[in-house]
Tab-separated table of C-alpha atoms and ligand atoms in Angstrom:
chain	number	residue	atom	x	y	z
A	1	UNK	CA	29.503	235.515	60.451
A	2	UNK	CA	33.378	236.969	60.240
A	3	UNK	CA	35.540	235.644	58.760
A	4	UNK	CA	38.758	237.690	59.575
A	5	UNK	CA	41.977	235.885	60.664
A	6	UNK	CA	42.456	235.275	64.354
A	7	UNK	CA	45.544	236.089	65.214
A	8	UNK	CA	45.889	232.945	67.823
A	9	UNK	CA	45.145	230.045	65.102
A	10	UNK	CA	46.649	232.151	61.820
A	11	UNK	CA	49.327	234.463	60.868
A	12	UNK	CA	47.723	237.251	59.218
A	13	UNK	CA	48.603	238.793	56.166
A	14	UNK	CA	50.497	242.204	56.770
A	15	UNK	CA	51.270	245.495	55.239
A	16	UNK	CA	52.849	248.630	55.831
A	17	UNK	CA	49.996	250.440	56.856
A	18	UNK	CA	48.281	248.901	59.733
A	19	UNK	CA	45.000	247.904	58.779
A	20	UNK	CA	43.072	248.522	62.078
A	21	UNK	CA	44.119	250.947	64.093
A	22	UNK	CA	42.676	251.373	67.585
A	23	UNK	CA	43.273	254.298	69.851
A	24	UNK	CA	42.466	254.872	73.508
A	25	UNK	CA	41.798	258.820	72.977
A	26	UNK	CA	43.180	260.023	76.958
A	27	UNK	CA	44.175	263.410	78.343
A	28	UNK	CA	41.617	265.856	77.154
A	29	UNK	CA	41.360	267.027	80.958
A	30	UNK	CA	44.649	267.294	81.669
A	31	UNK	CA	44.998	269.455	78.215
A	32	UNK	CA	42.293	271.563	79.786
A	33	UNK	CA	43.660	271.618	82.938
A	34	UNK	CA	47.166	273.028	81.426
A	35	UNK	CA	45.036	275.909	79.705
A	36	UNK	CA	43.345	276.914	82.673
A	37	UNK	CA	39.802	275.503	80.858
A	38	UNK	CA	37.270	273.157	82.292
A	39	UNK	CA	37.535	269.626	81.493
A	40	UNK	CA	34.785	270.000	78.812
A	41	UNK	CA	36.755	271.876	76.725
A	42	UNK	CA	39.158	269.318	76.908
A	43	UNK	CA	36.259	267.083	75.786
A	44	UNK	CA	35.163	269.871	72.748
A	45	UNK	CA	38.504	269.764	71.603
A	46	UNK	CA	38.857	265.872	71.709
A	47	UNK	CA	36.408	265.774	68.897
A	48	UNK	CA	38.130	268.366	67.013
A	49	UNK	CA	40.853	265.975	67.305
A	50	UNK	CA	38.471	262.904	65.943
A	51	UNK	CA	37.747	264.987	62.957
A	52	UNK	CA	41.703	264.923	61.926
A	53	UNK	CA	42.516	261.249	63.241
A	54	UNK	CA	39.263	260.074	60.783
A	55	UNK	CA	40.927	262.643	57.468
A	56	UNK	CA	44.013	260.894	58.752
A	57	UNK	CA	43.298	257.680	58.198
A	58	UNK	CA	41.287	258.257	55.135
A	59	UNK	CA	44.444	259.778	53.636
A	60	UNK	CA	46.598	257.328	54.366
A	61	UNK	CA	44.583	253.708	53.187
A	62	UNK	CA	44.007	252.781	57.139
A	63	UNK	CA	40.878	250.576	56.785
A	64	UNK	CA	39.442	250.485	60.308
A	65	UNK	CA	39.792	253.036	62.978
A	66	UNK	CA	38.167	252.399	66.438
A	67	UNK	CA	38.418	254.884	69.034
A	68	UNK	CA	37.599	254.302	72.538
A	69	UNK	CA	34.671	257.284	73.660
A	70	UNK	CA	33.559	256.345	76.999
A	71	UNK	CA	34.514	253.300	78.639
A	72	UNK	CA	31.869	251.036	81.106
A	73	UNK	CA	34.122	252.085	84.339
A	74	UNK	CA	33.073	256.377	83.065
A	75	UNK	CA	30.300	256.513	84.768
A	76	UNK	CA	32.091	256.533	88.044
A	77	UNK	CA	33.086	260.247	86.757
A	78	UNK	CA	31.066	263.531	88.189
A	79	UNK	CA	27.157	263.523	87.107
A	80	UNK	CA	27.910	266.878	85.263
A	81	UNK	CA	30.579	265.580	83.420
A	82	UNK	CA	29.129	262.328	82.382
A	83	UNK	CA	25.829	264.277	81.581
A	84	UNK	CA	28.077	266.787	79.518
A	85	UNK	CA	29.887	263.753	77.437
A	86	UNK	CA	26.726	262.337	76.226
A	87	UNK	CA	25.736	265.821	75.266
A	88	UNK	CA	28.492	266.001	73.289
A	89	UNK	CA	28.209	262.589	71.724
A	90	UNK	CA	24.801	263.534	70.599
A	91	UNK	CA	25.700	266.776	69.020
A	92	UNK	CA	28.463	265.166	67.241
A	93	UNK	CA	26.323	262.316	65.880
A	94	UNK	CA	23.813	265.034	64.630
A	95	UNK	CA	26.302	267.207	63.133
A	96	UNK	CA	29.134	264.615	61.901
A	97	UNK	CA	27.077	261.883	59.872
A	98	UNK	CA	26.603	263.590	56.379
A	99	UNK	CA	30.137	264.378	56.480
A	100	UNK	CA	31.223	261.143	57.391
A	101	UNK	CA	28.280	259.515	54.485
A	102	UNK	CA	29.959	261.595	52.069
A	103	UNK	CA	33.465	260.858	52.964
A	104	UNK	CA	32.893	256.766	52.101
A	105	UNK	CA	32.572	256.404	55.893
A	106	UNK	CA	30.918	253.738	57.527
A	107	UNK	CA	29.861	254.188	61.256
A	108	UNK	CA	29.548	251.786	63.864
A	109	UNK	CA	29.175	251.723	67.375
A	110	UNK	CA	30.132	249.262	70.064
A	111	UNK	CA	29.261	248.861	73.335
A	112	UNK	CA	26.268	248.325	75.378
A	113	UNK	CA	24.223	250.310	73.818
A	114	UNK	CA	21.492	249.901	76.714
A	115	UNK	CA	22.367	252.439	79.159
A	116	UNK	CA	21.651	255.123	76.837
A	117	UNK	CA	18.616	257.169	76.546
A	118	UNK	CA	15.777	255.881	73.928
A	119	UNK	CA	16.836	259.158	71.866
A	120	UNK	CA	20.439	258.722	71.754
A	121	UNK	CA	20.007	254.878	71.285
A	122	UNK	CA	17.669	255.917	67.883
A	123	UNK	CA	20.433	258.181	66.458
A	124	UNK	CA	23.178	255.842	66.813
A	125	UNK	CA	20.721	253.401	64.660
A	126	UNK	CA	20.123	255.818	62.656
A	127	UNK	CA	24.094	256.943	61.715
A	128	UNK	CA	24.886	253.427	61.368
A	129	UNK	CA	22.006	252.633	59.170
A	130	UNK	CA	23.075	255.859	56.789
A	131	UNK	CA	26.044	255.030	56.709
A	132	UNK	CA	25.887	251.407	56.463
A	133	UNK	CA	26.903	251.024	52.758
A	134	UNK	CA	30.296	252.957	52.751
A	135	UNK	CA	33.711	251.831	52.367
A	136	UNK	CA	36.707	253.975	52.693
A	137	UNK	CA	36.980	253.907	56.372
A	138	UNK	CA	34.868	251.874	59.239
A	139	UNK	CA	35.005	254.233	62.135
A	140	UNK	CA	34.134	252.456	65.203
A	141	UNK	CA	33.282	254.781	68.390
A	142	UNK	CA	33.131	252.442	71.162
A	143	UNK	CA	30.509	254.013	73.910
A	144	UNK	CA	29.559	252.578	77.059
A	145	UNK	CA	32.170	249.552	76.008
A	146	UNK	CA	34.279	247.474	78.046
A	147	UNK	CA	36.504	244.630	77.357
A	148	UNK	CA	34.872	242.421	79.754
A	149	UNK	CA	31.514	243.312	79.238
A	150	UNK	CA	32.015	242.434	75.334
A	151	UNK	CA	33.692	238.746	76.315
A	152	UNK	CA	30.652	238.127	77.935
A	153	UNK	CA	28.086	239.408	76.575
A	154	UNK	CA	29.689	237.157	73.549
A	155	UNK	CA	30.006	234.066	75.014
A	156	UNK	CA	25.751	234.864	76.002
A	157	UNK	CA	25.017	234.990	72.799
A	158	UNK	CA	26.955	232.007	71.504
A	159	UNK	CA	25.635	229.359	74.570
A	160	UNK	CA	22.038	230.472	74.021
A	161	UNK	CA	22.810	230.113	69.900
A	162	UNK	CA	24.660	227.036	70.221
A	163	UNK	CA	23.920	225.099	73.194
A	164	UNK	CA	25.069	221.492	71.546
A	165	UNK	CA	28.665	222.719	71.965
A	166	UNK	CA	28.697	223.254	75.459
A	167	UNK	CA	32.231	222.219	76.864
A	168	UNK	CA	34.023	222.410	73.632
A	169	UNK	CA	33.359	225.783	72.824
A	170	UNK	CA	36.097	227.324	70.657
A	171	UNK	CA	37.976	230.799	69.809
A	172	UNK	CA	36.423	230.558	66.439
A	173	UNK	CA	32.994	230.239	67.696
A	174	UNK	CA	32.858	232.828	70.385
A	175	UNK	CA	34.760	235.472	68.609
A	176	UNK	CA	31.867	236.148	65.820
A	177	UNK	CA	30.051	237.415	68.974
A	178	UNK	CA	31.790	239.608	69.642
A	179	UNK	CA	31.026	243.421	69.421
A	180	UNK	CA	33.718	244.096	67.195
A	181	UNK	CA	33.213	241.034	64.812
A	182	UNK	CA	32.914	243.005	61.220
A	183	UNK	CA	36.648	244.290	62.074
A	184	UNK	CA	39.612	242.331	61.768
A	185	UNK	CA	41.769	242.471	65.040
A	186	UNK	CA	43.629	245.504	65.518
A	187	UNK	CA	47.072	245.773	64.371
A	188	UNK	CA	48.237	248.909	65.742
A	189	UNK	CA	47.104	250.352	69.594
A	190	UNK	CA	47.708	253.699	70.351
A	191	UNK	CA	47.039	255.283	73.631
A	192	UNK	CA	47.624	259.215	73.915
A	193	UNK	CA	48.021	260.923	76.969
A	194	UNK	CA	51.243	259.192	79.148
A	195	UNK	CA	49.021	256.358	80.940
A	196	UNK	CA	50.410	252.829	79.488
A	197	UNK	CA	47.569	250.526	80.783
A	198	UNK	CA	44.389	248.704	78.274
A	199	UNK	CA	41.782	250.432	80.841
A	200	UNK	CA	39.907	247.226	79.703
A	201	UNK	CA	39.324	247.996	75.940
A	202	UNK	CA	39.277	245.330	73.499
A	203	UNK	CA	40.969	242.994	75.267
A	204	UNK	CA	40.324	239.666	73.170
A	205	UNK	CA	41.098	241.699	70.302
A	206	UNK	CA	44.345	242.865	71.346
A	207	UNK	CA	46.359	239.386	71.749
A	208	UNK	CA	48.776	240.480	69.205
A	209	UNK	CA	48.420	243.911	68.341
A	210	UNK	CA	51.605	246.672	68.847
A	211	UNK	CA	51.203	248.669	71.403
A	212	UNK	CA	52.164	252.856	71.441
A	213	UNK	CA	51.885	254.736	73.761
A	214	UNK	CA	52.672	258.720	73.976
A	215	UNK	CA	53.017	261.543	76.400
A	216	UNK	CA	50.568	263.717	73.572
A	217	UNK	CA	47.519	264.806	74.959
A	218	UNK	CA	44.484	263.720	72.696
A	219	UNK	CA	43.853	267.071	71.380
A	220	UNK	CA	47.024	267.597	70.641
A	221	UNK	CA	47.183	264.778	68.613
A	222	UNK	CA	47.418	266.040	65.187
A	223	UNK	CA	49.188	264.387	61.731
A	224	UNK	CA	52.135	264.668	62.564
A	225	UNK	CA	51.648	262.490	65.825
A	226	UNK	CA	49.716	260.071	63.941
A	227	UNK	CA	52.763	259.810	61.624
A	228	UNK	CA	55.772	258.924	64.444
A	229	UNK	CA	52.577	256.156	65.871
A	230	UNK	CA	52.754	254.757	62.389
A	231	UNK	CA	56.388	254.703	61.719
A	232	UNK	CA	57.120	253.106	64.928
A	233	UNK	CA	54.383	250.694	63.753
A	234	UNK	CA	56.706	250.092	60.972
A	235	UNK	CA	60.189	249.373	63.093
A	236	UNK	CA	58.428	245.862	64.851
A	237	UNK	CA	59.023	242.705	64.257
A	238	UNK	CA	55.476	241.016	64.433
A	239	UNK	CA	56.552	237.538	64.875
A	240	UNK	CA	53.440	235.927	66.636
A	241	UNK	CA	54.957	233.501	68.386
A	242	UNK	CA	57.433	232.120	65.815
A	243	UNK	CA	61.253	233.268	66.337
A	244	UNK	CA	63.464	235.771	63.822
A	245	UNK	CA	64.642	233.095	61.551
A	246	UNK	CA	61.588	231.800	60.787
A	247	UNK	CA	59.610	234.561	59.908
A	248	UNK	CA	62.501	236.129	57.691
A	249	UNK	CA	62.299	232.982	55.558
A	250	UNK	CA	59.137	233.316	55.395
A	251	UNK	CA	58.943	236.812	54.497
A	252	UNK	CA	55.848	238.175	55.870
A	253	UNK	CA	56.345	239.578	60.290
A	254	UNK	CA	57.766	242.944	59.630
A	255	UNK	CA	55.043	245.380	59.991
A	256	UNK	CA	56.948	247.298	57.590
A	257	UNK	CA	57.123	243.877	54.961
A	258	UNK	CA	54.228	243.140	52.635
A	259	UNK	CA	54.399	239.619	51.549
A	260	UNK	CA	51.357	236.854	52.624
A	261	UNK	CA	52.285	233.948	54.159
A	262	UNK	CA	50.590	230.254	54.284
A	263	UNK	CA	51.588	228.975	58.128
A	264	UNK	CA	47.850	228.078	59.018
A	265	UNK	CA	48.773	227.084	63.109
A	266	UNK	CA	45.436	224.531	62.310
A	267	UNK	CA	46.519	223.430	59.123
B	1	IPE	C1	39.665	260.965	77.786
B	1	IPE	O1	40.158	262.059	78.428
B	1	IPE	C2	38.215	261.127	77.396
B	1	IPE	C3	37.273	260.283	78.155
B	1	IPE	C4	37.578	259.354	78.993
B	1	IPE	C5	35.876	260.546	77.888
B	1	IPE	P1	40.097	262.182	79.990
B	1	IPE	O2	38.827	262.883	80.367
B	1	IPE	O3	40.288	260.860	80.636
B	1	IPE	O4	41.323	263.126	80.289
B	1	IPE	P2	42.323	263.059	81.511
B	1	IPE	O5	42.840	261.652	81.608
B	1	IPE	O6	41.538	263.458	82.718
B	1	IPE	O7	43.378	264.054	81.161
B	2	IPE	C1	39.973	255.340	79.127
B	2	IPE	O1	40.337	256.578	79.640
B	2	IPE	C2	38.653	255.414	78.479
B	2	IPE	C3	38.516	256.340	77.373
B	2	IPE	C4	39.442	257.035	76.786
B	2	IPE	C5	37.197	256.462	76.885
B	2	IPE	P1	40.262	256.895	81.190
B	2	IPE	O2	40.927	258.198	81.368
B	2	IPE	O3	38.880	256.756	81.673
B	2	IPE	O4	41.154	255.705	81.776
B	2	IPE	P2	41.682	255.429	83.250
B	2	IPE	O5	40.490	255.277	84.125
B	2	IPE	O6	42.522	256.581	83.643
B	2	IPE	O7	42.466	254.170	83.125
B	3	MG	MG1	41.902	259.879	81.355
């Protein structure tokens, strides 16, 4: 079961580099759009884009990188397109994994995995199980995921596991359920493309992460975009709930500050 720090009953430990980063990858139609393409190439070049985010983080000690794929509200989009996304997601599976196994990466993928075909279904298994002893870099491609859908399906799991705690159910015992449970919670969101909403992506997850949000469209989002997400990463003051003072004598808040800090909120 995890244990990773919640970020609601303990003040995790920081450093300058965000551990988890999680990016909501938006605006590879509008990129097509503004080169007269159609939206797939948007989509081709999105990946091309996932390629350099993944050598980013690698580069730069980032631990977990989750990116948000295809959301549980996507399949509202044309047939074509939809049809033409899980295209691509197959072809990239096929032709990213021994790349990724020989680059220390391990691959997960969350979301409800159900909706997709029996061969896509077996490749994701497969990718994860190839992958499944490397540690440079969890990438987590969340597919068919949805906030909501993960709460839930969670707090399924835990009442059919652990139906003697009915009515005092707690954080701690629904959040190993959830899809994301191997990661700790995100310290850094990004979301490219201009829109500043969660478009319901990890919300339990996301109680005290930093928020970015840029104008870039995904595939334009190269190093050097990464690099102004990280360094305003590194100008907050994470302060989870306590105020200035305290967390200066304490010396651990500053995303930029690297110091551990014993403030258990259960202790
Ligand atoms: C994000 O880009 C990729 C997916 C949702 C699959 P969009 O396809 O949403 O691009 P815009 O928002 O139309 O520009
Ligand atoms: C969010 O992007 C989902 C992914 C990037 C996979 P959308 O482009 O689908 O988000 P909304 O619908 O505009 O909020
Ligand atoms: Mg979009």
């Amino acid at each position: 079961m995890a244990s990773f720090t919640s970020s609601t009953r303990t003040i995790p430990e920081l450093g300058r580099v965000p551990r988890h980063v999680a990016i909501i990858m938006d605006g590879n139609g509008r990129w097509a759009k503004k080169h007269f393409l159609p939206r797939f190439a948007g989509h081709r070049r999105g990946v091309e884009t996932v390629r350099g985010a993944v050598r980013y983080c690698l580069g730069h000690g980032i631990d977990y990188l989750t990116l948000f794929a295809f959301s549980s509200e996507n399949w509202r989009r044309p047939e074509e397109e939809v049809s033409l996304l899980m295209q691509l997601f197959s072809r990239a599976l096929m032709q990213e994994v021994s790349k990724l196994e020989s680059n220390g990466v391990r691959l997960k993928i969350a979301g409800d995995l159900s909706r997709f075909g029996a061969e896509l279904q077996a490749l994701i298994h497969a990718a994860e199980r190839k992958t499944a002893a490397n540690d440079q870099l969890t990438l987590t491609i969340a597919a068919n995921y949805g906030g909501r859908w993960d709460i839930v399906q969670a707090m399924n799991r835990m009442a059919v596991e652990r139906p003697e705690k009915q009515g005092q159910w707690t954080e701690d015992d629904l959040s190993p359920y959830l899809a994301m449970s191997y990661a700790p919670e995100p310290d850094l969101f990004i979301r490219t493309g201009g829109e500043e909403r969660v478009s319901n992506f990890m919300l339990w997850q996301l109680a005290y992460t930093e928020f970015y949000f840029t104008e870039t469209l995904w595939p334009e989002f190269d190093a050097a975009a990464f690099d102004e997400a990280i360094a305003s990463y590194q100008r907050r003051e994470r302060r989870f709930g306590r105020i200035s003072e305290q967390r200066v004598a304490d010396g651990n808040s500053a995303a930029g500050e690297n110091r551990p800090v014993d403030a258990r909120l259960d202790a």
